[in-house]
Coordinates of N, CA, C and O in Angstrom, one line a residue:
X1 N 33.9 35.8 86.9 CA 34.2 34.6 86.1 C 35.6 34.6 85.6 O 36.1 35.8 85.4
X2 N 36.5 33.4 85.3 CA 37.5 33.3 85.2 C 37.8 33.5 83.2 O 37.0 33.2 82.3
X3 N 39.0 34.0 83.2 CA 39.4 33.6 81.6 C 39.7 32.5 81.4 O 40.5 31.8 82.1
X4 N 38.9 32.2 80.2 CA 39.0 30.7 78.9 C 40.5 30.4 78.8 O 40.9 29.2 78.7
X5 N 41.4 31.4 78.9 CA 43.1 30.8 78.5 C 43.1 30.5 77.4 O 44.0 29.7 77.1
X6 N 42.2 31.0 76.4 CA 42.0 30.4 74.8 C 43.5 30.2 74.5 O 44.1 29.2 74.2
X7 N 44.3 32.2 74.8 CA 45.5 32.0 74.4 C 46.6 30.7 74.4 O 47.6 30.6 73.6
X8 N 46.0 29.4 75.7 CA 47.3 28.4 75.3 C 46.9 27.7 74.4 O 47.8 27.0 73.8
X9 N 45.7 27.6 74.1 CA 45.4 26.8 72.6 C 45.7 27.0 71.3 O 45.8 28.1 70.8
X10 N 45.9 25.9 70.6 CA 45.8 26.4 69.2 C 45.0 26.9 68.3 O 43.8 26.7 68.7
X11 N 45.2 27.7 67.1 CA 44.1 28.3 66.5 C 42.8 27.2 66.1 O 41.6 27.3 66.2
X12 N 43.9 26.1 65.7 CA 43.0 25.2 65.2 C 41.7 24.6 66.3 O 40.5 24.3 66.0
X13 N 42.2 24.5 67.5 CA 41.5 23.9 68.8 C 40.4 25.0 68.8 O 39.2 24.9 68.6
X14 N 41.2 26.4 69.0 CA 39.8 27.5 69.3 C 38.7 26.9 68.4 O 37.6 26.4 68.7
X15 N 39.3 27.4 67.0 CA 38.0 27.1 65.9 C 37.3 26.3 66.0 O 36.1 26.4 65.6
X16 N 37.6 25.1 66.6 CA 36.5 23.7 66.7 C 35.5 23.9 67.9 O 34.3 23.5 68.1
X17 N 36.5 24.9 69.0 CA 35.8 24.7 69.3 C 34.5 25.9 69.4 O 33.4 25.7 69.9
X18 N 34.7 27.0 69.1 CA 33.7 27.9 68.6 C 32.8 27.4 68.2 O 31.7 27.7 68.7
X19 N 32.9 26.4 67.2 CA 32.2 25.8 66.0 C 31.3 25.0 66.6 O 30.1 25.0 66.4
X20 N 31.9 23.9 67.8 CA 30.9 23.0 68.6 C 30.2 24.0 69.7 O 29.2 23.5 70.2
X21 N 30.5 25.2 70.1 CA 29.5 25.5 70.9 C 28.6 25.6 70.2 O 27.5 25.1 70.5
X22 N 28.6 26.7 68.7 CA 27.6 26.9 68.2 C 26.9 25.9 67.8 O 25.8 26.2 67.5
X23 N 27.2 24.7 67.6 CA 26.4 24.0 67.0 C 25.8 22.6 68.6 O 25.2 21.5 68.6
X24 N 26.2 23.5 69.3 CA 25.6 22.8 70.6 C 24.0 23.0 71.4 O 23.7 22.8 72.6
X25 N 23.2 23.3 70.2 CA 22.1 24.0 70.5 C 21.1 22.7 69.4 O 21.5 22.4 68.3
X26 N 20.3 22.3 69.8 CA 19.4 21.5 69.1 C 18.4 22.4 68.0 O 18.1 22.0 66.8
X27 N 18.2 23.1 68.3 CA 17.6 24.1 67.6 C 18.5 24.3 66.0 O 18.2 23.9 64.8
X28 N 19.9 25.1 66.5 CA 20.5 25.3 65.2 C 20.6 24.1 65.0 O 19.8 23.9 64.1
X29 N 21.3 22.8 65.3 CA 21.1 22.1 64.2 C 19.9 21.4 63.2 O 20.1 20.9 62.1
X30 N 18.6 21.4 64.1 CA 17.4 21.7 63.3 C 17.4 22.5 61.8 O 17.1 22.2 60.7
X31 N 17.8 24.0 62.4 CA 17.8 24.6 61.3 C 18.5 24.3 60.2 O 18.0 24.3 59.1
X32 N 20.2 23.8 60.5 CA 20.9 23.7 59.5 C 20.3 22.5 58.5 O 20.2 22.4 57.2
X33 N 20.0 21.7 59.5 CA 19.5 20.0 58.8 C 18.4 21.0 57.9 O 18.4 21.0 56.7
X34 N 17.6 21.8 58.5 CA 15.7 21.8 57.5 C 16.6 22.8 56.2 O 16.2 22.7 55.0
X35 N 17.9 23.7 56.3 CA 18.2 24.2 55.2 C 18.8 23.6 54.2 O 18.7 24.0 53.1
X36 N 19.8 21.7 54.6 CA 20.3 21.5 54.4 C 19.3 20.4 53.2 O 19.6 20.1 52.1
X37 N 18.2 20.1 54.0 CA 16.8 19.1 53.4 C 15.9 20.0 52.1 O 15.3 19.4 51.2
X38 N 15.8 21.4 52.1 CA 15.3 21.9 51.4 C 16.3 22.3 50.5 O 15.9 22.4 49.3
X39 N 17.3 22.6 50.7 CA 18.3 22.8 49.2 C 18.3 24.0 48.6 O 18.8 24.1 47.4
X40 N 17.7 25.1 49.4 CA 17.3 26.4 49.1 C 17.7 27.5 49.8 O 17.8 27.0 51.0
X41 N 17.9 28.5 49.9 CA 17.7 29.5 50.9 C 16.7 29.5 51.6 O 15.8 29.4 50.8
X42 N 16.0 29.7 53.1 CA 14.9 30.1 53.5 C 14.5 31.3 53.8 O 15.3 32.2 53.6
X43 N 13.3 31.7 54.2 CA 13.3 32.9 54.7 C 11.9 33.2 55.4 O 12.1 34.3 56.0
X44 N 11.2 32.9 55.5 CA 10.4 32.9 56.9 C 9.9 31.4 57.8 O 9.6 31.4 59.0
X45 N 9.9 30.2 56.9 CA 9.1 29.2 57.7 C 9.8 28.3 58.7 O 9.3 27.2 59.1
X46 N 11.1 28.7 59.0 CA 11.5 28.1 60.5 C 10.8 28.1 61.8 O 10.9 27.2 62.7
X47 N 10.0 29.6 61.8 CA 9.7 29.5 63.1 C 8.2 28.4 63.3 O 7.8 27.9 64.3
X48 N 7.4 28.2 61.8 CA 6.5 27.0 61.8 C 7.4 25.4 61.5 O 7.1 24.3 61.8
X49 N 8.1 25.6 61.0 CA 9.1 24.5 61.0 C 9.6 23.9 62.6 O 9.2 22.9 63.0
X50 N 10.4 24.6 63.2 CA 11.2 24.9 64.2 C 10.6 24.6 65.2 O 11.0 23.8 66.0
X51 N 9.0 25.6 65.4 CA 8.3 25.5 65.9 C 8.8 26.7 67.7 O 8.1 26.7 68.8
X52 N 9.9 27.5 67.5 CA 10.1 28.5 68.5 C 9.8 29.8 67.9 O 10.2 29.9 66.8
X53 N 9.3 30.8 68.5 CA 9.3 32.2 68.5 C 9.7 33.1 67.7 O 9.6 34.1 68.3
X54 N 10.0 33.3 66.6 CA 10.7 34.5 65.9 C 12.0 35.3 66.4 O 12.9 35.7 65.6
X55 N 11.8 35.5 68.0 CA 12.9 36.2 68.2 C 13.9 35.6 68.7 O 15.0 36.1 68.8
X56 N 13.5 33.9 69.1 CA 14.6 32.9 69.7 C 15.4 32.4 68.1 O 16.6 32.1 68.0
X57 N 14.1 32.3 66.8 CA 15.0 31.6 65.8 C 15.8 32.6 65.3 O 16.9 32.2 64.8
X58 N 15.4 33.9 65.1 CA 16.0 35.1 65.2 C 17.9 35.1 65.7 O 18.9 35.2 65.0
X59 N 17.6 34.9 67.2 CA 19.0 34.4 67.4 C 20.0 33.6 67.4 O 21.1 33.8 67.7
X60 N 19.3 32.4 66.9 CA 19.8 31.6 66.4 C 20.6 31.6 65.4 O 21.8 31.3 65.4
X61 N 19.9 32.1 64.0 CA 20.2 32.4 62.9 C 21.7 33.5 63.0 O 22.7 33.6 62.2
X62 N 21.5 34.0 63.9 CA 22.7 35.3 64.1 C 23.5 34.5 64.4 O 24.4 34.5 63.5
X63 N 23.7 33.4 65.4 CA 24.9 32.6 66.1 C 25.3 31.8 65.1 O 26.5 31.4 65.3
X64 N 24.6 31.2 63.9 CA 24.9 30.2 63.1 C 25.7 31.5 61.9 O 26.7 31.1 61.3
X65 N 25.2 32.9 61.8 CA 25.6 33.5 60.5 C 26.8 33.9 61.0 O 27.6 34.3 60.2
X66 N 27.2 33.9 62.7 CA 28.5 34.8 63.1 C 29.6 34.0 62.6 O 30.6 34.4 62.0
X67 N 29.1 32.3 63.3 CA 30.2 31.6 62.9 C 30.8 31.4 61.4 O 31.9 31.2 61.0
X68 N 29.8 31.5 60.8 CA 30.3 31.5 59.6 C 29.4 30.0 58.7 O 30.0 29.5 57.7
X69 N 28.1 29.6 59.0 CA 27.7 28.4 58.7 C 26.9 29.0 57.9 O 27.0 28.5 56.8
X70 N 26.1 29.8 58.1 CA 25.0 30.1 57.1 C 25.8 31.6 56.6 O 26.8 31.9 57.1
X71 N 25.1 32.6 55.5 CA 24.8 33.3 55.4 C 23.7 34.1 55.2 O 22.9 33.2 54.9
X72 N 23.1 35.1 55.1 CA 21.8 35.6 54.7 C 21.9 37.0 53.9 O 22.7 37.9 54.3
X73 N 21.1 37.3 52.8 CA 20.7 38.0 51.7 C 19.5 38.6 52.3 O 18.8 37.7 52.9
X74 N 19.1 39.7 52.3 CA 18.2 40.8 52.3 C 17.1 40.4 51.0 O 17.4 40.5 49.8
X75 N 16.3 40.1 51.3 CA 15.1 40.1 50.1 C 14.0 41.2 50.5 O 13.9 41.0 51.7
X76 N 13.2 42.3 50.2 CA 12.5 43.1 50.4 C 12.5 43.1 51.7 O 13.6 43.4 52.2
X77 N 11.8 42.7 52.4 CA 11.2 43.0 53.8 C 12.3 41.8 54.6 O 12.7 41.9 55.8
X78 N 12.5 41.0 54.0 CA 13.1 39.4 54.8 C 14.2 39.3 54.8 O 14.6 40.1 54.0
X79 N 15.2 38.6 55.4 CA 16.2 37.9 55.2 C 16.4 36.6 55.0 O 16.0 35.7 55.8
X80 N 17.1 36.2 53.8 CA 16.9 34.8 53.3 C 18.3 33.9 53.7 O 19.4 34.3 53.4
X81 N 18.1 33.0 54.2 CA 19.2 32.0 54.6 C 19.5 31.0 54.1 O 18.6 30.1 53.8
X82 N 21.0 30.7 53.8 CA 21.2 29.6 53.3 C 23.3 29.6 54.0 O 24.0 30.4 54.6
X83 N 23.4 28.0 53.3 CA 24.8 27.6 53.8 C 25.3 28.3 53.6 O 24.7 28.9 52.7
X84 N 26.6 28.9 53.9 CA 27.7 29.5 53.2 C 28.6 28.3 53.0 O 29.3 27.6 53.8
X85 N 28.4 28.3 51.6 CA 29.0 26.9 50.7 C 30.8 27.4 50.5 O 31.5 26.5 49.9
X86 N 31.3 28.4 50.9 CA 32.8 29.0 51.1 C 33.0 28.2 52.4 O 33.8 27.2 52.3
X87 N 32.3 28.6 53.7 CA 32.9 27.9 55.0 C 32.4 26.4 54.8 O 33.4 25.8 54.5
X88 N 31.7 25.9 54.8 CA 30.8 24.7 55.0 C 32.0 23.3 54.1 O 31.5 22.2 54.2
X89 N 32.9 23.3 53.7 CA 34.1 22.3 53.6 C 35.0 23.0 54.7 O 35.8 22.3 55.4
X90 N 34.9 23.9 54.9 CA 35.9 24.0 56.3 C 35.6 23.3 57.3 O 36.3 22.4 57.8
X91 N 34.4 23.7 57.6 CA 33.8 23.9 58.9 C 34.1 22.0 58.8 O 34.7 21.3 59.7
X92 N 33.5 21.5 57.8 CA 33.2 19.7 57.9 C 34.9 19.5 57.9 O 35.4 18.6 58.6
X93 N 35.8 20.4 57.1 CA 37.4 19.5 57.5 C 37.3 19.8 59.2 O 37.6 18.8 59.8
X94 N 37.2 20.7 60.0 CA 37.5 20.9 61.1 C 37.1 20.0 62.2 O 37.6 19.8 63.3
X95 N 35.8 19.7 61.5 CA 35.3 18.7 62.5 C 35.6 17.4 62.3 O 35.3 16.6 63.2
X96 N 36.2 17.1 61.2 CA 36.3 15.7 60.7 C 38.2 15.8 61.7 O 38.6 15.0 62.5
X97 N 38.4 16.1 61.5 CA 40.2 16.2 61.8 C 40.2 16.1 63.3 O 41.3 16.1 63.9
X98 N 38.8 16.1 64.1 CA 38.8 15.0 65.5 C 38.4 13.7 65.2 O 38.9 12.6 65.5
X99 N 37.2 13.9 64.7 CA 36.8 12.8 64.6 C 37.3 11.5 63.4 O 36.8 10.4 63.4
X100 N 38.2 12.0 62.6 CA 39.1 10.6 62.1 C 40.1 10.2 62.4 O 40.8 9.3 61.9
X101 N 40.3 11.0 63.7 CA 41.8 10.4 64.4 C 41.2 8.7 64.7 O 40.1 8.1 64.7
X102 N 42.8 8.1 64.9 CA 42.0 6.8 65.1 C 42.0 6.7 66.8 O 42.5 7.7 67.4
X103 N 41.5 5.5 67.5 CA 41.3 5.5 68.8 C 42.2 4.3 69.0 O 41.4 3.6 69.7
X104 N 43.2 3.5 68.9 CA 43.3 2.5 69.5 C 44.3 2.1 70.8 O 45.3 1.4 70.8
X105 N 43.7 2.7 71.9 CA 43.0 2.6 73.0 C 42.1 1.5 73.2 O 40.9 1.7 73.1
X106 N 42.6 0.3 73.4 CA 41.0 -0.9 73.6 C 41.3 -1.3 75.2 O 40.5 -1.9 75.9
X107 N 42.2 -1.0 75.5 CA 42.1 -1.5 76.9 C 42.0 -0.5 78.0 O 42.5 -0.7 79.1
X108 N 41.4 0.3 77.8 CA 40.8 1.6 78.9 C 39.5 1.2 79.1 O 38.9 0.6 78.2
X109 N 39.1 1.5 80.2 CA 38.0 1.2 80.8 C 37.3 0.5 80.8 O 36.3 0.6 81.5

């Protein structure tokens, strides 16, 4: 398989788009929305929420904690999840800074 060529991009381009793969999974954004609706940290009922496997939400949780969207706390036996409220104005300036560009383009296609 070929290289990404990340290198000719900008930092800012990479980050977005890191950010959109991970959040290119229906699942994570499930999760994020049920953490985002409960207002709490979670710590086990995604996978009856979610309704996948333990070891799929399992991975999930890793790809959302890598990027930097959630983080998680150690509680006795569990790990508890919630936003990381440090990235989470990033993460929304990053995505917002495509999507407020304006479009005016009306006569294409």
């Amino acid at each position: 398989m070929g290289l990404t060529k990340s290198e000719i991009f900008t930092e800012e381009q990479n980050d977005i788009a890191k950010i959109a793969k991970v959040l290119g999974h229906p699942a994570r954004i499930a999760i994020i929305q049920h953490i985002l609706k409960i207002k709490s940290c979670i710590c086990g009922d995604l996978v009856n929420e979610i309704g996948l496997a333990q070891p799929t939400i399992s991975q999930h949780l890793k790809e959302l904690k890598n990027i930097g969207i959630i983080k998680g706390n150690i509680e006795g036996t569990s790990v508890c999840y919630c936003i990381n409220q440090e990235n989470w104005p990033i993460i929304q300036e990053k995505l917002l800074s495509i999507f407020s560009q304006e479009n005016k383009n009306n006569n294409c296609c």
